GROMACS .gro file of C-alpha atoms in nm:
model
  201
    1MET     CA    1  -1.404  -1.783  -3.760
    2SER     CA    2  -1.385  -1.468  -3.513
    3SER     CA    3  -1.662  -1.221  -3.616
    4SER     CA    4  -1.373  -0.955  -3.574
    5ARG     CA    5  -1.119  -1.128  -3.841
    6LYS     CA    6  -1.182  -1.016  -4.171
    7PRO     CA    7  -1.114  -1.269  -4.486
    8VAL     CA    8  -0.822  -1.321  -4.680
    9HIS     CA    9  -0.886  -1.265  -5.022
   10HIS     CA   10  -0.712  -1.505  -5.283
   11ALA     CA   11  -0.651  -1.392  -5.651
   12VAL     CA   12  -0.702  -1.698  -5.862
   13TYR     CA   13  -0.668  -1.663  -6.257
   14ASP     CA   14  -0.584  -1.892  -6.531
   15THR     CA   15  -0.214  -2.031  -6.498
   16PHE     CA   16  -0.214  -1.936  -6.159
   17ALA     CA   17   0.091  -2.136  -5.959
   18ASP     CA   18  -0.116  -2.357  -5.717
   19TRP     CA   19   0.180  -2.450  -5.516
   20GLU     CA   20   0.294  -2.126  -5.428
   21THR     CA   21   0.021  -2.023  -5.188
   22GLY     CA   22  -0.068  -2.332  -5.027
   23HIS     CA   23   0.110  -2.327  -4.716
   24ALA     CA   24  -0.005  -1.987  -4.645
   25THR     CA   25  -0.384  -2.035  -4.710
   26ALA     CA   26  -0.374  -2.375  -4.531
   27TYR     CA   27  -0.258  -2.235  -4.198
   28LEU     CA   28  -0.440  -1.947  -4.208
   29ALA     CA   29  -0.767  -2.157  -4.228
   30ARG     CA   30  -0.646  -2.356  -3.950
   31ALA     CA   31  -0.593  -2.006  -3.754
   32GLY     CA   32  -0.937  -1.913  -3.837
   33TYR     CA   33  -0.941  -1.696  -4.147
   34GLU     CA   34  -1.195  -1.730  -4.417
   35ILE     CA   35  -1.038  -1.777  -4.736
   36ARG     CA   36  -1.210  -1.636  -5.031
   37THR     CA   37  -1.142  -1.679  -5.393
   38VAL     CA   38  -1.137  -1.371  -5.604
   39GLY     CA   39  -1.108  -1.384  -6.020
   40PRO     CA   40  -1.148  -1.140  -6.293
   41SER     CA   41  -1.511  -1.300  -6.303
   42ARG     CA   42  -1.743  -1.565  -6.166
   43GLU     CA   43  -1.615  -1.807  -6.460
   44PRO     CA   44  -1.369  -2.066  -6.368
   45VAL     CA   45  -1.026  -2.067  -6.398
   46THR     CA   46  -0.734  -2.347  -6.455
   47SER     CA   47  -0.431  -2.333  -6.244
   48ILE     CA   48  -0.070  -2.453  -6.389
   49GLY     CA   49  -0.113  -2.781  -6.223
   50GLY     CA   50  -0.480  -2.812  -6.388
   51LEU     CA   51  -0.700  -2.745  -6.084
   52ARG     CA   52  -1.023  -2.594  -6.240
   53ILE     CA   53  -1.184  -2.318  -5.950
   54GLN     CA   54  -1.482  -2.108  -5.963
   55PRO     CA   55  -1.380  -1.814  -5.793
   56ALA     CA   56  -1.631  -1.725  -5.530
   57TYR     CA   57  -1.601  -1.351  -5.538
   58VAL     CA   58  -1.527  -1.098  -5.832
   59LEU     CA   59  -1.225  -0.860  -5.851
   60ASP     CA   60  -1.447  -0.570  -5.874
   61GLY     CA   61  -1.621  -0.621  -5.573
   62VAL     CA   62  -1.370  -0.673  -5.354
   63ARG     CA   63  -1.289  -0.393  -5.086
   64PRO     CA   64  -0.966  -0.359  -4.882
   65SER     CA   65  -1.194  -0.209  -4.556
   66GLU     CA   66  -1.360  -0.568  -4.589
   67SER     CA   67  -1.019  -0.770  -4.611
   68SER     CA   68  -0.716  -0.871  -4.420
   69LEU     CA   69  -0.496  -0.975  -4.726
   70LEU     CA   70  -0.498  -0.989  -5.074
   71ILE     CA   71  -0.284  -1.282  -5.197
   72LEU     CA   72  -0.143  -1.266  -5.569
   73PRO     CA   73   0.007  -1.565  -5.664
   74GLY     CA   74   0.236  -1.604  -5.981
   75ALA     CA   75   0.081  -1.708  -6.349
   76ASP     CA   76   0.211  -1.737  -6.689
   77LEU     CA   77  -0.039  -1.455  -6.786
   78TRP     CA   78   0.155  -1.182  -6.573
   79ASP     CA   79   0.442  -1.201  -6.831
   80ALA     CA   80   0.214  -1.297  -7.132
   81CYS     CA   81  -0.028  -1.038  -7.157
   82ASP     CA   82  -0.197  -0.714  -6.956
   83ASP     CA   83  -0.493  -0.943  -6.865
   84LEU     CA   84  -0.388  -0.913  -6.496
   85ALA     CA   85  -0.309  -0.556  -6.471
   86PRO     CA   86  -0.637  -0.503  -6.270
   87PHE     CA   87  -0.525  -0.745  -5.988
   88ALA     CA   88  -0.197  -0.501  -5.973
   89ARG     CA   89  -0.426  -0.182  -5.983
   90LYS     CA   90  -0.657  -0.351  -5.657
   91ALA     CA   91  -0.326  -0.404  -5.472
   92ARG     CA   92  -0.260  -0.060  -5.539
   93GLU     CA   93  -0.592   0.016  -5.348
   94PHE     CA   94  -0.540  -0.223  -5.105
   95LEU     CA   95  -0.197  -0.052  -5.018
   96ASP     CA   96  -0.325   0.280  -5.041
   97ALA     CA   97  -0.605   0.182  -4.791
   98GLY     CA   98  -0.333   0.077  -4.540
   99THR     CA   99  -0.433  -0.332  -4.608
  100PRO     CA  100  -0.180  -0.590  -4.661
  101VAL     CA  101  -0.064  -0.757  -4.995
  102ALA     CA  102   0.138  -1.061  -5.028
  103ALA     CA  103   0.263  -1.101  -5.404
  104ILE     CA  104   0.485  -1.403  -5.511
  105CYS     CA  105   0.693  -1.488  -5.823
  106GLY     CA  106   0.537  -1.367  -6.153
  107ALA     CA  107   0.275  -1.127  -5.932
  108THR     CA  108   0.596  -0.913  -5.816
  109ALA     CA  109   0.645  -0.831  -6.188
  110GLY     CA  110   0.280  -0.712  -6.218
  111LEU     CA  111   0.331  -0.518  -5.896
  112ALA     CA  112   0.670  -0.351  -6.065
  113ARG     CA  113   0.490  -0.274  -6.356
  114GLU     CA  114   0.193  -0.077  -6.180
  115GLY     CA  115   0.490   0.126  -5.975
  116LEU     CA  116   0.432  -0.048  -5.658
  117LEU     CA  117   0.754  -0.165  -5.598
  118ASP     CA  118   0.965   0.165  -5.660
  119ASP     CA  119   0.971   0.285  -5.350
  120ARG     CA  120   0.939  -0.023  -5.133
  121ASP     CA  121   1.165  -0.312  -5.034
  122HIS     CA  122   1.135  -0.587  -5.235
  123THR     CA  123   1.241  -0.942  -5.393
  124GLY     CA  124   1.120  -1.149  -5.653
  125ALA     CA  125   1.266  -1.451  -5.873
  126VAL     CA  126   1.574  -1.272  -5.974
  127SER     CA  127   1.665  -0.890  -6.002
  128PHE     CA  128   1.685  -0.909  -6.404
  129TYR     CA  129   1.352  -1.051  -6.410
  130LEU     CA  130   1.206  -0.738  -6.228
  131ALA     CA  131   1.421  -0.534  -6.444
  132ALA     CA  132   1.283  -0.622  -6.755
  133THR     CA  133   0.957  -0.478  -6.627
  134GLY     CA  134   1.096  -0.125  -6.704
  135TYR     CA  135   1.042  -0.031  -6.303
  136GLN     CA  136   1.210   0.195  -6.138
  137GLY     CA  137   1.272  -0.004  -5.819
  138GLY     CA  138   1.596  -0.179  -5.897
  139GLY     CA  139   1.774   0.017  -5.601
  140ARG     CA  140   1.531  -0.161  -5.366
  141TYR     CA  141   1.558  -0.521  -5.459
  142VAL     CA  142   1.676  -0.737  -5.183
  143GLU     CA  143   1.853  -1.093  -5.224
  144ALA     CA  144   1.613  -1.273  -4.984
  145ASP     CA  145   1.372  -1.556  -4.977
  146ALA     CA  146   1.111  -1.297  -4.887
  147VAL     CA  147   1.058  -0.943  -4.800
  148THR     CA  148   0.842  -0.762  -4.590
  149ASP     CA  149   0.800  -0.360  -4.605
  150GLY     CA  150   0.542  -0.218  -4.425
  151ASN     CA  151   0.208  -0.385  -4.570
  152LEU     CA  152   0.368  -0.556  -4.889
  153ILE     CA  153   0.551  -0.927  -4.902
  154THR     CA  154   0.699  -1.017  -5.179
  155ALA     CA  155   0.891  -1.354  -5.287
  156GLY     CA  156   1.020  -1.553  -5.534
  157PRO     CA  157   0.890  -1.852  -5.704
  158THR     CA  158   1.103  -2.117  -5.485
  159GLU     CA  159   0.983  -1.958  -5.135
  160PRO     CA  160   0.632  -2.080  -5.070
  161VAL     CA  161   0.757  -2.155  -4.694
  162ALA     CA  162   0.920  -1.813  -4.651
  163PHE     CA  163   0.631  -1.660  -4.828
  164ALA     CA  164   0.381  -1.807  -4.593
  165ARG     CA  165   0.638  -1.682  -4.288
  166GLU     CA  166   0.612  -1.330  -4.390
  167VAL     CA  167   0.215  -1.331  -4.378
  168PHE     CA  168   0.201  -1.506  -4.075
  169ARG     CA  169   0.418  -1.239  -3.912
  170LEU     CA  170   0.240  -0.958  -4.055
  171LEU     CA  171  -0.082  -1.110  -3.940
  172GLY     CA  172   0.014  -1.209  -3.619
  173VAL     CA  173  -0.096  -1.556  -3.669
  174TYR     CA  174   0.237  -1.697  -3.535
  175GLU     CA  175   0.524  -1.478  -3.345
  176GLY     CA  176   0.855  -1.544  -3.208
  177GLU     CA  177   0.964  -1.946  -3.139
  178VAL     CA  178   0.663  -2.081  -3.312
  179LEU     CA  179   0.691  -1.907  -3.610
  180ASP     CA  180   1.028  -1.979  -3.626
  181ALA     CA  181   0.970  -2.332  -3.537
  182TRP     CA  182   0.683  -2.347  -3.804
  183TYR     CA  183   0.956  -2.237  -4.084
  184ARG     CA  184   1.210  -2.461  -3.968
  185LEU     CA  185   0.974  -2.759  -3.990
  186PHE     CA  186   0.831  -2.686  -4.341
  187HIS     CA  187   1.137  -2.556  -4.480
  188ASP     CA  188   1.404  -2.779  -4.312
  189SER     CA  189   1.204  -3.066  -4.188
  190ASP     CA  190   1.325  -3.013  -3.864
  191PRO     CA  191   1.172  -3.290  -3.598
  192GLU     CA  192   1.257  -3.073  -3.296
  193ALA     CA  193   1.074  -2.792  -3.440
  194TYR     CA  194   0.754  -3.036  -3.452
  195ALA     CA  195   0.788  -3.044  -3.074
  196VAL     CA  196   0.777  -2.683  -3.037
  197LEU     CA  197   0.461  -2.631  -3.231
  198GLU     CA  198   0.291  -2.909  -3.045
  199LYS     CA  199   0.383  -2.737  -2.740
  200ALA     CA  200   0.230  -2.456  -2.855
  201ARG     CA  201  -0.097  -2.567  -2.950
   0.00000   0.00000   0.00000
C-alpha cells in the first residue's frame, strides 16, 4: 500500500449486512487501500449471513485524519435499538473533518436520526423508510441507485454495485470510461465492459 494512502475503515457490528459492501472493499483492496474493520469493541461480531468477525479496531479510537473513508453497512440493529448511534456520531465527526462517509441501507436511517441528511442530497431503501425516523431531510431525498453529496455517499440495500461505483468515483479509484465499464460489468454482466477493464490494467 502506498504510504500516502490512508486506510479505509469499515464498520462491523452484530447483524451487519455482509453483502452490501463486498464490491467496494474488494476493489478498494485491489487498488491498494488497507481495509480496517472497526467495531464497538474488540469483541467478535456476527453478520446477518453468520460470518463471525473480530474487529481490528475500536470505534472510539478511529480518527478522521487517519482515514480515507468510513463505510457503514446496514444492519438490523440500526432500527431495533440505539446501539449503533455511536457510529452515526462518528460519521458526523468524519464529515465535519472533511473525511468521506459511505452509508448503505439501514445505516442511512442512522444518519437521518443523527441529522446528517437534513441538508444533504441522499437516498436509501425508500423515502418513507427514512421519513419514519422523523428527520427533516425529506425534501433532499433522491430517487436514485446511489447518491453522492460532497463527502457523503448513500445507497439503498439493493444497490451494492452502485454504492461501490460512488465510492470509487469519490476516491478516484476508477474514473471515466473505466468506472462506467466496471459498473456495467458487475451490474449488467456486460461482456464488452470486461474488455475495457482488461485494456485499462
